[in-house]
PDB file of C-alpha atoms in Angstrom:
ATOM      1  CA  UNK A   1      14.993  -1.562  -9.222  1.00 44.00           C
ATOM      2  CA  UNK A   2      18.384  -0.223 -10.304  1.00 47.00           C
ATOM      3  CA  UNK A   3      17.495   3.284  -9.121  1.00 50.00           C
ATOM      4  CA  UNK A   4      16.266   1.972  -5.770  1.00 50.00           C
ATOM      5  CA  UNK A   5      19.402  -0.159  -5.391  1.00 48.00           C
ATOM      6  CA  UNK A   6      21.612   2.877  -6.028  1.00 50.00           C
ATOM      7  CA  UNK A   7      19.505   4.916  -3.598  1.00 53.00           C
ATOM      8  CA  UNK A   8      19.833   2.229  -0.945  1.00 52.00           C
ATOM      9  CA  UNK A   9      23.633   2.088  -1.394  1.00 47.00           C
ATOM     10  CA  UNK A  10      23.837   5.871  -1.142  1.00 51.00           C
ATOM     11  CA  UNK A  11      21.715   5.887   2.001  1.00 50.00           C
ATOM     12  CA  UNK A  12      23.817   3.155   3.601  1.00 49.00           C
ATOM     13  CA  UNK A  13      26.939   5.211   2.839  1.00 52.00           C
ATOM     14  CA  UNK A  14      25.253   8.312   4.247  1.00 54.00           C
ATOM     15  CA  UNK A  15      24.261   6.387   7.379  1.00 54.00           C
ATOM     16  CA  UNK A  16      27.885   5.420   7.964  1.00 52.00           C
ATOM     17  CA  UNK A  17      28.866   9.075   7.683  1.00 50.00           C
ATOM     18  CA  UNK A  18      26.128  10.059  10.100  1.00 50.00           C
ATOM     19  CA  UNK A  19      27.350   7.467  12.582  1.00 50.00           C
ATOM     20  CA  UNK A  20      30.786   9.114  12.705  1.00 49.00           C
ATOM     21  CA  UNK A  21      29.282  12.539  13.506  1.00 48.00           C
ATOM     22  CA  UNK A  22      28.698  11.761  17.181  1.00 50.00           C
ATOM     23  CA  UNK A  23      32.436  11.657  17.949  1.00 61.00           C
ATOM     24  CA  UNK A  24      32.956  15.364  17.271  1.00 71.00           C
ATOM     25  CA  UNK A  25      29.453  16.841  17.426  1.00 82.00           C
ATOM     26  CA  UNK A  26      27.608  15.036  20.198  1.00 84.00           C
ATOM     27  CA  UNK A  27      24.473  12.964  19.975  1.00 88.00           C
ATOM     28  CA  UNK A  28      21.942  14.177  17.402  1.00 90.00           C
ATOM     29  CA  UNK A  29      18.206  14.311  18.049  1.00 92.00           C
ATOM     30  CA  UNK A  30      16.636  11.392  16.198  1.00 93.00           C
ATOM     31  CA  UNK A  31      13.002  11.302  15.151  1.00 95.00           C
ATOM     32  CA  UNK A  32      12.033   7.625  15.472  1.00 95.00           C
ATOM     33  CA  UNK A  33       9.385   5.769  13.509  1.00 95.00           C
ATOM     34  CA  UNK A  34       6.477   4.728  15.709  1.00 95.00           C
ATOM     35  CA  UNK A  35       4.670   1.413  15.520  1.00 95.00           C
ATOM     36  CA  UNK A  36       1.752   3.205  13.850  1.00 95.00           C
ATOM     37  CA  UNK A  37       4.095   4.761  11.254  1.00 96.00           C
ATOM     38  CA  UNK A  38       5.612   1.352  10.492  1.00 95.00           C
ATOM     39  CA  UNK A  39       2.159  -0.038   9.638  1.00 96.00           C
ATOM     40  CA  UNK A  40       2.397   1.890   6.347  1.00 97.00           C
ATOM     41  CA  UNK A  41       5.247  -0.394   5.293  1.00 96.00           C
ATOM     42  CA  UNK A  42       2.724  -3.281   5.192  1.00 95.00           C
ATOM     43  CA  UNK A  43       5.003  -6.146   4.121  1.00 95.00           C
ATOM     44  CA  UNK A  44       7.092  -8.351   6.374  1.00 89.00           C
ATOM     45  CA  UNK A  45       9.087 -11.573   6.231  1.00 81.00           C
ATOM     46  CA  UNK A  46       8.137 -14.261   5.176  1.00 81.00           C
ATOM     47  CA  UNK A  47       5.213 -12.704   3.296  1.00 82.00           C
ATOM     48  CA  UNK A  48       4.239 -14.072  -0.101  1.00 93.00           C
ATOM     49  CA  UNK A  49       1.770 -11.706  -1.708  1.00 96.00           C
ATOM     50  CA  UNK A  50      -0.448 -13.235  -4.375  1.00 97.00           C
ATOM     51  CA  UNK A  51      -2.107 -11.291  -7.153  1.00 97.00           C
ATOM     52  CA  UNK A  52      -4.246 -12.288 -10.127  1.00 97.00           C
ATOM     53  CA  UNK A  53      -3.168 -10.828 -13.462  1.00 97.00           C
ATOM     54  CA  UNK A  54      -5.444  -9.588 -16.226  1.00 97.00           C
ATOM     55  CA  UNK A  55      -4.795 -12.969 -17.918  1.00 97.00           C
ATOM     56  CA  UNK A  56      -6.018 -14.796 -14.760  1.00 97.00           C
ATOM     57  CA  UNK A  57      -2.610 -16.194 -13.802  1.00 97.00           C
ATOM     58  CA  UNK A  58      -1.365 -16.079 -10.201  1.00 97.00           C
ATOM     59  CA  UNK A  59       1.492 -13.624  -9.746  1.00 98.00           C
ATOM     60  CA  UNK A  60       3.607 -13.992  -6.580  1.00 97.00           C
ATOM     61  CA  UNK A  61       5.652 -11.291  -4.891  1.00 97.00           C
ATOM     62  CA  UNK A  62       8.008 -11.709  -1.933  1.00 96.00           C
ATOM     63  CA  UNK A  63       9.716  -9.259   0.378  1.00 96.00           C
ATOM     64  CA  UNK A  64      13.194  -8.709  -1.052  1.00 94.00           C
ATOM     65  CA  UNK A  65      14.442  -5.837   1.103  1.00 94.00           C
ATOM     66  CA  UNK A  66      13.514  -4.185   4.388  1.00 95.00           C
ATOM     67  CA  UNK A  67      15.468  -1.377   5.993  1.00 95.00           C
ATOM     68  CA  UNK A  68      15.312   1.368   8.590  1.00 96.00           C
ATOM     69  CA  UNK A  69      17.950   4.078   8.815  1.00 95.00           C
ATOM     70  CA  UNK A  70      18.622   7.627   9.941  1.00 94.00           C
ATOM     71  CA  UNK A  71      18.891  10.372   7.354  1.00 94.00           C
ATOM     72  CA  UNK A  72      19.794  14.053   7.798  1.00 94.00           C
ATOM     73  CA  UNK A  73      16.907  16.085   9.216  1.00 93.00           C
ATOM     74  CA  UNK A  74      15.327  18.920   7.243  1.00 90.00           C
ATOM     75  CA  UNK A  75      17.855  21.640   6.558  1.00 89.00           C
ATOM     76  CA  UNK A  76      20.819  19.275   6.838  1.00 91.00           C
ATOM     77  CA  UNK A  77      22.874  17.384   4.272  1.00 90.00           C
ATOM     78  CA  UNK A  78      25.187  14.359   4.486  1.00 89.00           C
ATOM     79  CA  UNK A  79      28.046  16.738   3.670  1.00 91.00           C
ATOM     80  CA  UNK A  80      27.462  18.860   6.831  1.00 89.00           C
ATOM     81  CA  UNK A  81      30.167  18.554   9.492  1.00 87.00           C
ATOM     82  CA  UNK A  82      27.593  18.219  12.274  1.00 89.00           C
ATOM     83  CA  UNK A  83      24.029  17.074  11.910  1.00 91.00           C
ATOM     84  CA  UNK A  84      22.034  17.928  15.027  1.00 90.00           C
ATOM     85  CA  UNK A  85      18.754  16.405  13.828  1.00 93.00           C
ATOM     86  CA  UNK A  86      18.166  13.135  12.061  1.00 95.00           C
ATOM     87  CA  UNK A  87      14.929  11.796  10.638  1.00 95.00           C
ATOM     88  CA  UNK A  88      14.222   8.115  10.127  1.00 97.00           C
ATOM     89  CA  UNK A  89      13.474   6.458   6.814  1.00 97.00           C
ATOM     90  CA  UNK A  90      12.183   2.914   6.373  1.00 97.00           C
ATOM     91  CA  UNK A  91      11.194   0.893   3.337  1.00 97.00           C
ATOM     92  CA  UNK A  92       9.916  -2.459   2.184  1.00 97.00           C
ATOM     93  CA  UNK A  93      10.524  -3.709  -1.352  1.00 96.00           C
ATOM     94  CA  UNK A  94       8.598  -6.608  -2.844  1.00 97.00           C
ATOM     95  CA  UNK A  95       9.701  -8.338  -6.032  1.00 97.00           C
ATOM     96  CA  UNK A  96       7.882 -10.644  -8.433  1.00 97.00           C
ATOM     97  CA  UNK A  97       9.213 -14.190  -8.054  1.00 95.00           C
ATOM     98  CA  UNK A  98       9.324 -14.699 -11.849  1.00 95.00           C
ATOM     99  CA  UNK A  99      10.741 -11.184 -12.492  1.00 94.00           C
ATOM    100  CA  UNK A 100       8.016 -10.570 -15.121  1.00 95.00           C
ATOM    101  CA  UNK A 101       6.367  -7.737 -13.185  1.00 97.00           C
ATOM    102  CA  UNK A 102       7.935  -4.525 -11.857  1.00 96.00           C
ATOM    103  CA  UNK A 103       8.941  -4.438  -8.207  1.00 97.00           C
ATOM    104  CA  UNK A 104       6.863  -2.396  -5.769  1.00 97.00           C
ATOM    105  CA  UNK A 105       7.835  -0.642  -2.554  1.00 97.00           C
ATOM    106  CA  UNK A 106       6.493   1.358   0.355  1.00 97.00           C
ATOM    107  CA  UNK A 107       8.635   4.027   2.033  1.00 96.00           C
ATOM    108  CA  UNK A 108       8.111   6.288   5.002  1.00 97.00           C
ATOM    109  CA  UNK A 109      10.133   9.209   6.294  1.00 97.00           C
ATOM    110  CA  UNK A 110       9.400  10.309   9.848  1.00 97.00           C
ATOM    111  CA  UNK A 111      10.072  13.950  10.619  1.00 96.00           C
ATOM    112  CA  UNK A 112       9.318  15.718  13.917  1.00 94.00           C
ATOM    113  CA  UNK A 113       6.058  17.216  12.635  1.00 92.00           C
ATOM    114  CA  UNK A 114       4.969  14.877   9.861  1.00 94.00           C
ATOM    115  CA  UNK A 115       5.129  11.514   8.183  1.00 97.00           C
ATOM    116  CA  UNK A 116       5.804  11.144   4.458  1.00 97.00           C
ATOM    117  CA  UNK A 117       4.377   7.982   2.889  1.00 98.00           C
ATOM    118  CA  UNK A 118       5.463   7.048  -0.647  1.00 97.00           C
ATOM    119  CA  UNK A 119       4.651   4.240  -3.037  1.00 98.00           C
ATOM    120  CA  UNK A 120       7.302   3.246  -5.575  1.00 97.00           C
ATOM    121  CA  UNK A 121       6.860   1.181  -8.725  1.00 95.00           C
ATOM    122  CA  UNK A 122       9.988   0.044 -10.515  1.00 95.00           C
ATOM    123  CA  UNK A 123      10.464   2.085 -13.673  1.00 91.00           C
ATOM    124  CA  UNK A 124       7.548   4.382 -12.808  1.00 92.00           C
ATOM    125  CA  UNK A 125       8.850   6.523  -9.993  1.00 91.00           C
ATOM    126  CA  UNK A 126       7.591   7.476  -6.563  1.00 95.00           C
ATOM    127  CA  UNK A 127       4.100   8.607  -5.590  1.00 96.00           C
ATOM    128  CA  UNK A 128       3.546  10.403  -2.298  1.00 97.00           C
ATOM    129  CA  UNK A 129       0.201   9.929  -0.563  1.00 97.00           C
ATOM    130  CA  UNK A 130      -1.429  11.994   2.185  1.00 96.00           C
ATOM    131  CA  UNK A 131      -1.982   9.342   4.844  1.00 95.00           C
ATOM    132  CA  UNK A 132      -4.802  11.376   6.408  1.00 95.00           C
ATOM    133  CA  UNK A 133      -6.892  11.669   3.224  1.00 97.00           C
ATOM    134  CA  UNK A 134      -7.754   8.376   1.543  1.00 98.00           C
ATOM    135  CA  UNK A 135      -9.471   8.672  -1.832  1.00 98.00           C
ATOM    136  CA  UNK A 136     -12.213   6.206  -0.822  1.00 98.00           C
ATOM    137  CA  UNK A 137     -13.427   5.520   2.750  1.00 98.00           C
ATOM    138  CA  UNK A 138     -14.612   2.121   1.454  1.00 97.00           C
ATOM    139  CA  UNK A 139     -14.079   0.646  -2.005  1.00 97.00           C
ATOM    140  CA  UNK A 140     -15.724  -2.605  -3.155  1.00 96.00           C
ATOM    141  CA  UNK A 141     -13.540  -4.674  -5.485  1.00 92.00           C
ATOM    142  CA  UNK A 142     -14.663  -8.131  -6.622  1.00 88.00           C
ATOM    143  CA  UNK A 143     -16.973  -8.606  -3.659  1.00 91.00           C
ATOM    144  CA  UNK A 144     -14.501  -7.409  -1.006  1.00 94.00           C
ATOM    145  CA  UNK A 145     -14.747  -4.062   0.772  1.00 97.00           C
ATOM    146  CA  UNK A 146     -11.396  -2.351   1.264  1.00 98.00           C
ATOM    147  CA  UNK A 147     -11.232   0.521   3.771  1.00 98.00           C
ATOM    148  CA  UNK A 148      -9.332   3.792   3.458  1.00 98.00           C
ATOM    149  CA  UNK A 149      -8.137   3.225  -0.105  1.00 98.00           C
ATOM    150  CA  UNK A 150      -5.742   5.603  -1.816  1.00 98.00           C
ATOM    151  CA  UNK A 151      -5.927   5.921  -5.588  1.00 98.00           C
ATOM    152  CA  UNK A 152      -3.141   7.204  -7.752  1.00 96.00           C
ATOM    153  CA  UNK A 153      -4.085   7.861 -11.355  1.00 93.00           C
ATOM    154  CA  UNK A 154      -1.565   8.889 -13.967  1.00 84.00           C
ATOM    155  CA  UNK A 155      -2.605  11.884 -16.010  1.00 77.00           C
ATOM    156  CA  UNK A 156      -3.159  10.535 -19.522  1.00 77.00           C
ATOM    157  CA  UNK A 157      -2.020  13.829 -20.992  1.00 73.00           C
ATOM    158  CA  UNK A 158       1.486  13.164 -19.616  1.00 72.00           C
ATOM    159  CA  UNK A 159       1.845   9.538 -20.772  1.00 71.00           C
ATOM    160  CA  UNK A 160       0.038   6.565 -22.208  1.00 81.00           C
ATOM    161  CA  UNK A 161       3.199   4.570 -22.883  1.00 88.00           C
ATOM    162  CA  UNK A 162       2.677   0.814 -22.655  1.00 89.00           C
ATOM    163  CA  UNK A 163       4.115  -0.407 -19.349  1.00 88.00           C
ATOM    164  CA  UNK A 164       3.744   2.900 -17.508  1.00 91.00           C
ATOM    165  CA  UNK A 165       1.506   2.780 -14.468  1.00 94.00           C
ATOM    166  CA  UNK A 166      -2.042   3.994 -15.076  1.00 94.00           C
ATOM    167  CA  UNK A 167      -3.663   3.392 -11.668  1.00 96.00           C
ATOM    168  CA  UNK A 168      -2.664   2.232  -8.190  1.00 98.00           C
ATOM    169  CA  UNK A 169      -5.086   1.251  -5.434  1.00 98.00           C
ATOM    170  CA  UNK A 170      -3.404   0.946  -2.018  1.00 98.00           C
ATOM    171  CA  UNK A 171      -4.324   0.883   1.652  1.00 97.00           C
ATOM    172  CA  UNK A 172      -2.487   0.602   4.954  1.00 97.00           C
ATOM    173  CA  UNK A 173      -4.001  -2.779   5.797  1.00 96.00           C
ATOM    174  CA  UNK A 174      -3.409  -4.658   2.519  1.00 96.00           C
ATOM    175  CA  UNK A 175      -0.721  -2.702   0.665  1.00 97.00           C
ATOM    176  CA  UNK A 176      -1.004  -2.696  -3.111  1.00 98.00           C
ATOM    177  CA  UNK A 177      -4.563  -3.821  -3.894  1.00 98.00           C
ATOM    178  CA  UNK A 178      -4.518  -3.257  -7.632  1.00 98.00           C
ATOM    179  CA  UNK A 179      -2.020  -1.922 -10.165  1.00 98.00           C
ATOM    180  CA  UNK A 180      -3.066  -1.154 -13.751  1.00 96.00           C
ATOM    181  CA  UNK A 181      -0.583  -0.369 -16.509  1.00 95.00           C
ATOM    182  CA  UNK A 182      -1.118   1.307 -19.870  1.00 93.00           C
ATOM    183  CA  UNK A 183      -1.425  -1.393 -22.507  1.00 92.00           C
ATOM    184  CA  UNK A 184      -3.849  -3.520 -20.497  1.00 93.00           C
ATOM    185  CA  UNK A 185      -1.625  -5.358 -17.991  1.00 96.00           C
ATOM    186  CA  UNK A 186      -2.874  -5.379 -14.414  1.00 97.00           C
ATOM    187  CA  UNK A 187      -2.574  -7.264 -11.154  1.00 98.00           C
ATOM    188  CA  UNK A 188      -5.093  -7.433  -8.345  1.00 97.00           C
ATOM    189  CA  UNK A 189      -4.653  -8.749  -4.830  1.00 97.00           C
ATOM    190  CA  UNK A 190      -6.123 -12.239  -4.308  1.00 95.00           C
TER     191      UNK A 190
END
């Protein structure tokens, strides 16, 4: 998660800059994350999330980072002298205990008129989902019915590189349900 680590450091630096704005510019309007928005983050301490791999071994993930911070609102930048509007960003990062599987994260950005929900897989980038339009109202997987499931499928014309993500199944209640990679590796929630 080198890119995520660098992003987190940058955002922490930006937050410190934003904190110093109030001395000369007054209090900015902050768009807070609601309890309902925070449900998209799914994971909390001391969660241990267990998956079954394609080779039938148990794969454990734990919450490694959780943060909430203000970021410049739309139309503003951290380099602006005064930032009148700030949005709120929050994230949860889970890491494989054995470090054999890529880390996974959920991020939300709350703006005055919308919520941006993103899924991040280490080494595979970020995938934005429309929280109001799940791909499947109900999806049966191994005898369990998951509600409001979002599916992200990688276009095979863009990549089939071994290790790149092929499919993600995710919902607000359970988080990452299943992740399939090109080359045959996969994990599924237990």
